[in-house]
């Protein structure tokens, strides 16, 4: 017995030393970022689920570079300052080799310069403002951009809804709604329509009556609102209270189960452009929706789909690069050609994928797929 103990003790010590020197078995460290709390918290919850599901699938298949993938996920709270803090922490403290995220353009715009300066490849899941990838050659995204999204919204309003006049409302303190409102206005005007009101509101307001009164008085055929779902739901309710009965149209920021919960009857018969529809019949979509439902007991929204896709795109690039070196990964990313849930992804010279958009209608409190628009 004594002898047995004396053999065991060194073995335990050696094991302990081994673990403390190497930090455990070798892993590939991946960062993930999303707004799990804050003004649009459903975006972060879905994003985290999408990234975690993709990482779990890769790990079952053996991980990447012969290592298991260890995900460090951080909540950016929908706030640019917090975003800068967590991107820095992921890189400096957690030692991640690549980052998937984040969602809101204004927060990606805070994280991207940090990734660029550390030469850590970043793929935003859902930030559609064009400026995000302009930050530099380490910055990619998994989604289309707002000049396209605004064009699709304008053409749908003008041609399908036969709207000749539009009133636009948006958050002036947020890059995404502000940019999208401007892209919509440009295209709608170009098509021959006229924008009869163009109203900014401050971030965080809940009373939009001043702007909406002006807008409703101008008797627009359509109201275009480029905000996130929380604001959209309140704007729709207040617009209806002021007597507006026409259709409303918006962008991907509408995609949340909260839109119909808060908006109720006011959002019935409204439309928004989005990245994907769970009702798409492509096998890859059906498979994703089924797996997601089995894991989380909910339908995946576009945020979850894009997060899942972005993770696949990044891990695929790591695999192609054959190394965790940032420069090699970003070169592999640039030559991506991959079929993912939200479409086929190939990057243009500005690291933006050229992808189709879908138009969703709110009907009976549900999101109903209406059509797909190709670039
Ligand atoms: N496109 C939005 C932005 O850039 C984020 C978003 C994408 C929100 C998809 C909902 C769905 O801020």
CSV table of C-alpha atoms and ligand atoms in Angstrom, one decimal:
chain,number,residue,atom,x,y,z
A,1,UNK,CA,0.0,0.0,0.0
A,2,UNK,CA,2.8,2.4,1.0
A,3,UNK,CA,4.6,1.7,-2.2
A,4,UNK,CA,1.5,2.2,-4.3
A,5,UNK,CA,1.0,5.6,-2.7
A,6,UNK,CA,4.5,6.7,-3.4
A,7,UNK,CA,4.1,5.9,-7.0
A,8,UNK,CA,0.7,7.7,-7.2
A,9,UNK,CA,1.9,10.9,-5.7
A,10,UNK,CA,4.4,11.9,-8.3
A,11,UNK,CA,2.0,10.9,-11.0
A,12,UNK,CA,-0.6,13.4,-9.7
A,13,UNK,CA,2.0,16.1,-9.3
A,14,UNK,CA,3.3,15.6,-12.9
A,15,UNK,CA,-0.3,15.7,-14.1
A,16,UNK,CA,-0.9,18.9,-12.2
A,17,UNK,CA,2.2,20.5,-13.6
A,18,UNK,CA,1.3,19.4,-17.1
A,19,UNK,CA,-2.1,21.0,-16.8
A,20,UNK,CA,-0.9,24.3,-15.3
A,21,UNK,CA,1.8,24.8,-18.0
A,22,UNK,CA,-0.3,24.1,-21.0
A,23,UNK,CA,-3.7,25.2,-19.7
A,24,UNK,CA,-5.2,21.9,-20.5
A,25,UNK,CA,-5.4,20.1,-23.8
A,26,UNK,CA,-4.8,22.3,-26.9
A,27,UNK,CA,-7.8,24.2,-28.1
A,28,UNK,CA,-8.6,26.7,-30.8
A,29,UNK,CA,-9.9,29.8,-29.1
A,30,UNK,CA,-12.8,31.5,-30.8
A,31,UNK,CA,-14.4,34.8,-29.6
A,32,UNK,CA,-18.1,35.5,-30.0
A,33,UNK,CA,-19.9,38.8,-29.4
A,34,UNK,CA,-23.6,39.8,-29.3
A,35,UNK,CA,-26.0,42.1,-27.4
A,36,UNK,CA,-27.5,39.7,-24.9
A,37,UNK,CA,-28.8,42.6,-22.8
A,38,UNK,CA,-29.7,46.2,-23.7
A,39,UNK,CA,-32.0,47.8,-26.2
A,40,UNK,CA,-32.4,44.8,-28.5
A,41,UNK,CA,-31.6,41.8,-26.3
A,42,UNK,CA,-33.4,39.2,-28.5
A,43,UNK,CA,-30.6,39.8,-31.1
A,44,UNK,CA,-27.9,38.7,-28.6
A,45,UNK,CA,-29.8,35.7,-27.3
A,46,UNK,CA,-30.3,34.4,-30.9
A,47,UNK,CA,-26.8,35.2,-31.9
A,48,UNK,CA,-25.3,33.3,-28.9
A,49,UNK,CA,-27.5,30.3,-29.7
A,50,UNK,CA,-26.4,30.3,-33.4
A,51,UNK,CA,-22.7,30.5,-32.6
A,52,UNK,CA,-22.9,27.9,-29.9
A,53,UNK,CA,-24.8,25.5,-32.1
A,54,UNK,CA,-22.2,25.8,-34.9
A,55,UNK,CA,-19.3,25.4,-32.5
A,56,UNK,CA,-20.9,22.2,-31.0
A,57,UNK,CA,-21.4,20.8,-34.5
A,58,UNK,CA,-17.7,21.4,-35.4
A,59,UNK,CA,-16.5,20.0,-32.1
A,60,UNK,CA,-18.5,16.7,-32.6
A,61,UNK,CA,-16.7,16.5,-36.0
A,62,UNK,CA,-13.3,16.8,-34.3
A,63,UNK,CA,-13.0,20.6,-34.0
A,64,UNK,CA,-10.6,22.6,-36.2
A,65,UNK,CA,-6.8,22.2,-36.7
A,66,UNK,CA,-7.0,19.0,-34.8
A,67,UNK,CA,-8.2,20.8,-31.7
A,68,UNK,CA,-11.5,21.3,-29.9
A,69,UNK,CA,-12.9,24.8,-30.3
A,70,UNK,CA,-13.3,26.8,-27.1
A,71,UNK,CA,-15.8,29.6,-27.4
A,72,UNK,CA,-15.4,32.8,-25.3
A,73,UNK,CA,-18.7,34.7,-25.7
A,74,UNK,CA,-19.1,38.3,-24.5
A,75,UNK,CA,-22.2,40.5,-24.1
A,76,UNK,CA,-21.7,43.9,-25.8
A,77,UNK,CA,-25.0,45.2,-24.3
A,78,UNK,CA,-25.8,47.0,-27.6
A,79,UNK,CA,-23.4,49.7,-26.5
A,80,UNK,CA,-20.3,50.8,-28.5
A,81,UNK,CA,-18.2,51.6,-25.4
A,82,UNK,CA,-19.0,48.2,-23.9
A,83,UNK,CA,-18.3,46.7,-27.3
A,84,UNK,CA,-14.8,48.2,-27.4
A,85,UNK,CA,-14.1,46.8,-23.9
A,86,UNK,CA,-15.2,43.2,-24.7
A,87,UNK,CA,-13.4,43.0,-28.0
A,88,UNK,CA,-10.2,44.1,-26.3
A,89,UNK,CA,-10.8,41.6,-23.4
A,90,UNK,CA,-11.4,38.7,-25.8
A,91,UNK,CA,-8.2,39.4,-27.6
A,92,UNK,CA,-5.9,40.4,-24.7
A,93,UNK,CA,-7.2,38.2,-21.9
A,94,UNK,CA,-8.9,35.3,-23.5
A,95,UNK,CA,-6.4,35.1,-26.4
A,96,UNK,CA,-8.9,34.4,-29.1
A,97,UNK,CA,-7.6,33.8,-32.7
A,98,UNK,CA,-10.7,35.1,-34.4
A,99,UNK,CA,-14.0,36.8,-33.5
A,100,UNK,CA,-17.6,36.1,-34.7
A,101,UNK,CA,-19.8,39.2,-34.1
A,102,UNK,CA,-21.3,41.5,-33.4
A,103,UNK,CA,-24.9,42.4,-34.5
A,104,UNK,CA,-25.5,46.1,-34.3
A,105,UNK,CA,-23.5,48.2,-36.8
A,106,UNK,CA,-22.7,50.9,-34.3
A,107,UNK,CA,-21.1,48.3,-32.0
A,108,UNK,CA,-19.3,46.5,-34.8
A,109,UNK,CA,-17.9,49.9,-35.8
A,110,UNK,CA,-16.4,50.1,-32.3
A,111,UNK,CA,-15.0,46.5,-32.3
A,112,UNK,CA,-13.6,46.4,-35.9
A,113,UNK,CA,-10.8,48.9,-35.4
A,114,UNK,CA,-9.6,46.8,-32.4
A,115,UNK,CA,-9.6,43.6,-34.4
A,116,UNK,CA,-7.9,45.3,-37.3
A,117,UNK,CA,-5.1,46.7,-35.1
A,118,UNK,CA,-4.4,43.3,-33.4
A,119,UNK,CA,-4.7,41.5,-36.8
A,120,UNK,CA,-7.5,39.3,-35.5
A,121,UNK,CA,-10.0,38.4,-38.2
A,122,UNK,CA,-13.5,39.4,-37.4
A,123,UNK,CA,-16.8,38.4,-39.1
A,124,UNK,CA,-19.8,40.5,-38.1
A,125,UNK,CA,-22.9,38.3,-38.1
A,126,UNK,CA,-25.5,40.9,-39.0
A,127,UNK,CA,-24.1,44.4,-39.2
A,128,UNK,CA,-25.4,45.8,-42.5
A,129,UNK,CA,-24.0,49.4,-42.4
A,130,UNK,CA,-21.4,49.7,-45.2
A,131,UNK,CA,-18.8,51.4,-43.0
A,132,UNK,CA,-18.2,48.3,-40.9
A,133,UNK,CA,-16.0,46.4,-43.4
A,134,UNK,CA,-14.4,49.7,-44.6
A,135,UNK,CA,-12.4,49.5,-41.4
A,136,UNK,CA,-9.9,47.2,-42.9
A,137,UNK,CA,-8.9,43.9,-44.5
A,138,UNK,CA,-9.4,41.8,-41.3
A,139,UNK,CA,-13.1,42.7,-41.2
A,140,UNK,CA,-15.8,40.7,-42.9
A,141,UNK,CA,-19.5,40.2,-42.5
A,142,UNK,CA,-22.0,37.3,-43.2
A,143,UNK,CA,-24.9,39.6,-44.3
A,144,UNK,CA,-25.8,41.9,-47.2
A,145,UNK,CA,-25.4,45.6,-46.8
A,146,UNK,CA,-27.9,48.5,-46.4
A,147,UNK,CA,-27.6,50.1,-49.9
A,148,UNK,CA,-29.1,46.8,-51.2
A,149,UNK,CA,-31.5,46.4,-48.3
A,150,UNK,CA,-32.8,50.0,-48.8
A,151,UNK,CA,-33.1,49.5,-52.5
A,152,UNK,CA,-35.2,46.3,-51.9
A,153,UNK,CA,-37.5,48.1,-49.4
A,154,UNK,CA,-37.9,51.1,-51.8
A,155,UNK,CA,-38.7,48.9,-54.9
A,156,UNK,CA,-41.1,46.8,-52.9
A,157,UNK,CA,-42.9,49.9,-51.6
A,158,UNK,CA,-43.0,51.6,-55.0
A,159,UNK,CA,-43.8,48.6,-57.2
A,160,UNK,CA,-45.6,46.0,-55.1
A,161,UNK,CA,-47.4,48.3,-52.7
A,162,UNK,CA,-47.8,51.0,-55.4
A,163,UNK,CA,-46.8,53.7,-53.0
A,164,UNK,CA,-46.0,57.0,-54.7
A,165,UNK,CA,-45.3,58.9,-51.4
A,166,UNK,CA,-43.4,57.8,-48.3
A,167,UNK,CA,-42.7,59.2,-44.9
A,168,UNK,CA,-39.6,58.0,-43.2
A,169,UNK,CA,-38.7,57.8,-39.4
A,170,UNK,CA,-35.5,56.6,-37.9
A,171,UNK,CA,-33.1,56.8,-34.9
A,172,UNK,CA,-30.7,59.6,-35.7
A,173,UNK,CA,-28.2,58.5,-33.1
A,174,UNK,CA,-27.6,55.0,-34.6
A,175,UNK,CA,-25.6,54.3,-37.7
A,176,UNK,CA,-27.8,51.5,-39.0
A,177,UNK,CA,-31.2,53.1,-39.0
A,178,UNK,CA,-29.8,56.4,-40.1
A,179,UNK,CA,-27.9,54.9,-43.1
A,180,UNK,CA,-30.8,52.6,-44.1
A,181,UNK,CA,-33.3,55.5,-44.0
A,182,UNK,CA,-31.0,57.5,-46.4
A,183,UNK,CA,-30.5,54.5,-48.7
A,184,UNK,CA,-34.3,54.0,-48.8
A,185,UNK,CA,-34.9,57.7,-49.6
A,186,UNK,CA,-32.4,57.8,-52.4
A,187,UNK,CA,-33.8,54.7,-54.1
A,188,UNK,CA,-37.5,55.6,-53.6
A,189,UNK,CA,-36.9,59.1,-55.1
A,190,UNK,CA,-34.9,57.6,-58.0
A,191,UNK,CA,-37.8,55.3,-58.8
A,192,UNK,CA,-40.1,58.4,-59.1
A,193,UNK,CA,-41.6,58.3,-55.7
A,194,UNK,CA,-41.5,61.3,-53.3
A,195,UNK,CA,-40.5,61.3,-49.7
A,196,UNK,CA,-43.0,63.7,-48.0
A,197,UNK,CA,-41.4,63.5,-44.5
A,198,UNK,CA,-38.0,62.5,-43.3
A,199,UNK,CA,-38.0,62.5,-39.5
A,200,UNK,CA,-35.2,61.6,-37.1
A,201,UNK,CA,-35.8,60.8,-33.4
A,202,UNK,CA,-33.4,60.6,-30.5
A,203,UNK,CA,-32.1,57.3,-29.2
A,204,UNK,CA,-34.1,56.0,-26.3
A,205,UNK,CA,-37.3,58.0,-26.8
A,206,UNK,CA,-40.6,56.2,-26.4
A,207,UNK,CA,-42.9,59.0,-27.6
A,208,UNK,CA,-42.8,59.5,-31.3
A,209,UNK,CA,-45.9,61.7,-31.6
A,210,UNK,CA,-44.2,64.9,-32.7
A,211,UNK,CA,-42.6,63.2,-35.7
A,212,UNK,CA,-45.6,61.0,-36.5
A,213,UNK,CA,-48.1,63.9,-36.4
A,214,UNK,CA,-46.1,65.7,-39.1
A,215,UNK,CA,-45.8,62.4,-41.1
A,216,UNK,CA,-49.4,61.5,-40.9
A,217,UNK,CA,-50.4,65.0,-41.9
A,218,UNK,CA,-48.4,64.6,-45.1
A,219,UNK,CA,-50.7,61.6,-46.0
A,220,UNK,CA,-48.0,59.2,-47.2
A,221,UNK,CA,-48.9,56.0,-49.0
A,222,UNK,CA,-46.4,54.1,-46.9
A,223,UNK,CA,-44.3,54.7,-43.7
A,224,UNK,CA,-40.8,53.4,-43.8
A,225,UNK,CA,-39.2,52.8,-40.4
A,226,UNK,CA,-35.5,51.7,-40.3
A,227,UNK,CA,-35.3,51.2,-36.5
A,228,UNK,CA,-34.9,48.1,-34.3
A,229,UNK,CA,-38.0,46.2,-33.2
A,230,UNK,CA,-38.7,47.9,-29.9
A,231,UNK,CA,-39.0,51.4,-31.5
A,232,UNK,CA,-40.8,49.9,-34.5
A,233,UNK,CA,-43.5,48.4,-32.3
A,234,UNK,CA,-44.1,51.7,-30.5
A,235,UNK,CA,-44.0,53.7,-33.7
A,236,UNK,CA,-46.6,51.5,-35.3
A,237,UNK,CA,-48.9,51.7,-32.3
A,238,UNK,CA,-48.6,55.5,-32.2
A,239,UNK,CA,-49.0,55.9,-35.9
A,240,UNK,CA,-52.2,53.9,-35.8
A,241,UNK,CA,-53.5,56.0,-32.8
A,242,UNK,CA,-52.9,59.1,-35.0
A,243,UNK,CA,-55.0,57.6,-37.7
A,244,UNK,CA,-52.5,56.2,-40.2
A,245,UNK,CA,-54.0,53.1,-41.9
A,246,UNK,CA,-51.5,52.4,-44.7
A,247,UNK,CA,-48.8,49.9,-44.9
A,248,UNK,CA,-45.5,50.2,-43.0
A,249,UNK,CA,-42.2,48.8,-44.3
A,250,UNK,CA,-38.8,48.4,-42.6
A,251,UNK,CA,-35.5,46.5,-42.5
A,252,UNK,CA,-33.9,43.5,-40.8
A,253,UNK,CA,-33.9,45.3,-37.4
A,254,UNK,CA,-37.6,44.3,-37.2
A,255,UNK,CA,-36.7,40.7,-36.8
A,256,UNK,CA,-37.7,39.8,-33.2
A,257,UNK,CA,-40.5,37.8,-31.6
A,258,UNK,CA,-41.0,40.9,-29.5
A,259,UNK,CA,-42.2,42.9,-32.6
A,260,UNK,CA,-45.6,41.3,-32.6
A,261,UNK,CA,-45.8,40.9,-28.9
A,262,UNK,CA,-45.4,44.7,-28.3
A,263,UNK,CA,-46.8,45.8,-31.6
A,264,UNK,CA,-50.0,43.6,-31.7
A,265,UNK,CA,-52.6,44.7,-34.2
A,266,UNK,CA,-50.6,47.8,-35.1
A,267,UNK,CA,-48.0,45.7,-37.0
A,268,UNK,CA,-50.5,43.5,-38.9
A,269,UNK,CA,-50.0,43.9,-42.6
A,270,UNK,CA,-46.6,45.4,-42.3
A,271,UNK,CA,-43.5,44.2,-44.2
A,272,UNK,CA,-39.7,44.1,-43.7
A,273,UNK,CA,-36.6,43.0,-45.6
A,274,UNK,CA,-34.6,40.2,-44.0
A,275,UNK,CA,-31.7,37.8,-44.5
A,276,UNK,CA,-33.5,34.5,-44.5
A,277,UNK,CA,-36.9,32.9,-43.9
A,278,UNK,CA,-37.4,29.8,-41.8
A,279,UNK,CA,-40.0,28.7,-44.5
A,280,UNK,CA,-37.3,28.5,-47.2
A,281,UNK,CA,-37.4,25.1,-48.8
A,282,UNK,CA,-33.7,24.7,-49.4
A,283,UNK,CA,-32.5,21.5,-47.7
A,284,UNK,CA,-29.8,23.3,-45.7
A,285,UNK,CA,-32.5,25.6,-44.3
A,286,UNK,CA,-34.8,22.8,-43.4
A,287,UNK,CA,-32.0,20.9,-41.7
A,288,UNK,CA,-30.9,24.0,-39.7
A,289,UNK,CA,-34.4,24.8,-38.6
A,290,UNK,CA,-35.0,21.3,-37.4
A,291,UNK,CA,-31.7,21.0,-35.5
A,292,UNK,CA,-32.3,24.4,-33.9
A,293,UNK,CA,-35.8,23.6,-32.8
A,294,UNK,CA,-34.6,20.3,-31.3
A,295,UNK,CA,-31.8,22.1,-29.4
A,296,UNK,CA,-33.6,25.3,-28.3
A,297,UNK,CA,-37.3,24.6,-28.7
A,298,UNK,CA,-37.9,27.7,-30.8
A,299,UNK,CA,-37.8,28.8,-34.4
A,300,UNK,CA,-34.4,30.4,-35.4
A,301,UNK,CA,-34.7,34.0,-36.5
A,302,UNK,CA,-32.3,35.7,-39.0
A,303,UNK,CA,-29.9,36.6,-36.2
A,304,UNK,CA,-29.5,32.9,-35.2
A,305,UNK,CA,-29.1,31.9,-38.9
A,306,UNK,CA,-26.5,34.6,-39.6
A,307,UNK,CA,-24.6,33.8,-36.4
A,308,UNK,CA,-24.5,30.1,-37.3
A,309,UNK,CA,-23.4,30.9,-40.8
A,310,UNK,CA,-20.7,33.4,-39.7
A,311,UNK,CA,-19.3,30.8,-37.4
A,312,UNK,CA,-19.2,28.2,-40.2
A,313,UNK,CA,-17.6,30.7,-42.5
A,314,UNK,CA,-14.9,31.6,-40.0
A,315,UNK,CA,-14.1,28.0,-39.0
A,316,UNK,CA,-14.0,27.0,-42.6
A,317,UNK,CA,-11.4,29.7,-43.2
A,318,UNK,CA,-9.4,28.5,-40.2
A,319,UNK,CA,-9.5,25.0,-41.6
A,320,UNK,CA,-8.4,26.2,-45.1
A,321,UNK,CA,-5.6,28.3,-43.6
A,322,UNK,CA,-4.4,25.3,-41.7
A,323,UNK,CA,-3.1,27.6,-38.9
A,324,UNK,CA,-4.4,30.0,-36.2
A,325,UNK,CA,-2.4,32.8,-37.7
A,326,UNK,CA,-4.6,35.9,-38.3
A,327,UNK,CA,-3.1,36.9,-41.6
A,328,UNK,CA,-3.5,33.4,-43.0
A,329,UNK,CA,-7.1,33.2,-41.8
A,330,UNK,CA,-8.1,36.5,-43.3
A,331,UNK,CA,-6.6,35.4,-46.6
A,332,UNK,CA,-8.6,32.2,-46.5
A,333,UNK,CA,-11.7,34.2,-45.6
A,334,UNK,CA,-11.3,36.4,-48.6
A,335,UNK,CA,-11.5,33.4,-50.9
A,336,UNK,CA,-14.6,31.8,-49.2
A,337,UNK,CA,-17.1,30.1,-51.4
A,338,UNK,CA,-19.6,28.4,-49.2
A,339,UNK,CA,-23.3,27.5,-49.2
A,340,UNK,CA,-24.7,28.4,-45.9
A,341,UNK,CA,-28.2,28.8,-44.4
A,342,UNK,CA,-28.7,32.4,-45.5
A,343,UNK,CA,-27.4,31.7,-49.1
A,344,UNK,CA,-24.2,31.3,-51.0
A,345,UNK,CA,-21.3,33.3,-49.6
A,346,UNK,CA,-18.5,34.7,-51.7
A,347,UNK,CA,-16.9,38.0,-50.7
A,348,UNK,CA,-16.5,41.0,-53.0
A,349,UNK,CA,-13.4,43.2,-52.8
A,350,UNK,CA,-14.8,45.0,-49.8
A,351,UNK,CA,-15.3,41.8,-47.9
A,352,UNK,CA,-19.1,41.9,-48.2
A,353,UNK,CA,-21.0,38.9,-49.4
A,354,UNK,CA,-23.4,39.5,-52.4
A,355,UNK,CA,-26.6,37.8,-51.2
A,356,UNK,CA,-30.4,37.9,-51.8
A,357,UNK,CA,-32.9,39.4,-49.4
A,358,UNK,CA,-36.4,38.1,-48.5
A,359,UNK,CA,-39.5,40.1,-47.8
A,360,UNK,CA,-41.5,39.1,-44.8
A,361,UNK,CA,-45.1,40.1,-44.1
A,362,UNK,CA,-46.6,40.1,-40.6
A,363,UNK,CA,-49.9,38.2,-40.9
A,364,UNK,CA,-51.9,36.8,-38.0
A,365,UNK,CA,-49.1,37.7,-35.6
A,366,UNK,CA,-46.7,35.5,-37.6
A,367,UNK,CA,-43.8,36.2,-40.0
A,368,UNK,CA,-44.9,35.0,-43.4
A,369,UNK,CA,-42.4,34.6,-46.2
A,370,UNK,CA,-43.5,36.7,-49.2
A,371,UNK,CA,-40.7,36.8,-51.8
A,372,UNK,CA,-36.9,36.6,-52.4
A,373,UNK,CA,-35.1,39.5,-54.1
A,374,UNK,CA,-31.8,38.9,-55.8
A,375,UNK,CA,-29.1,41.6,-56.2
B,1,LIG,N1,-28.6,45.1,-39.5
B,1,LIG,C1,-28.7,45.5,-38.1
B,1,LIG,C2,-27.5,46.5,-37.9
B,1,LIG,O1,-26.6,46.6,-38.6
B,1,LIG,C3,-28.6,44.4,-37.2
B,1,LIG,C4,-29.7,43.3,-37.4
B,1,LIG,C5,-29.5,42.3,-38.4
B,1,LIG,C6,-30.8,43.3,-36.7
B,1,LIG,C7,-30.5,41.3,-38.6
B,1,LIG,C8,-31.8,42.3,-36.9
B,1,LIG,C9,-31.6,41.3,-37.8
B,1,LIG,O2,-27.4,47.1,-36.8
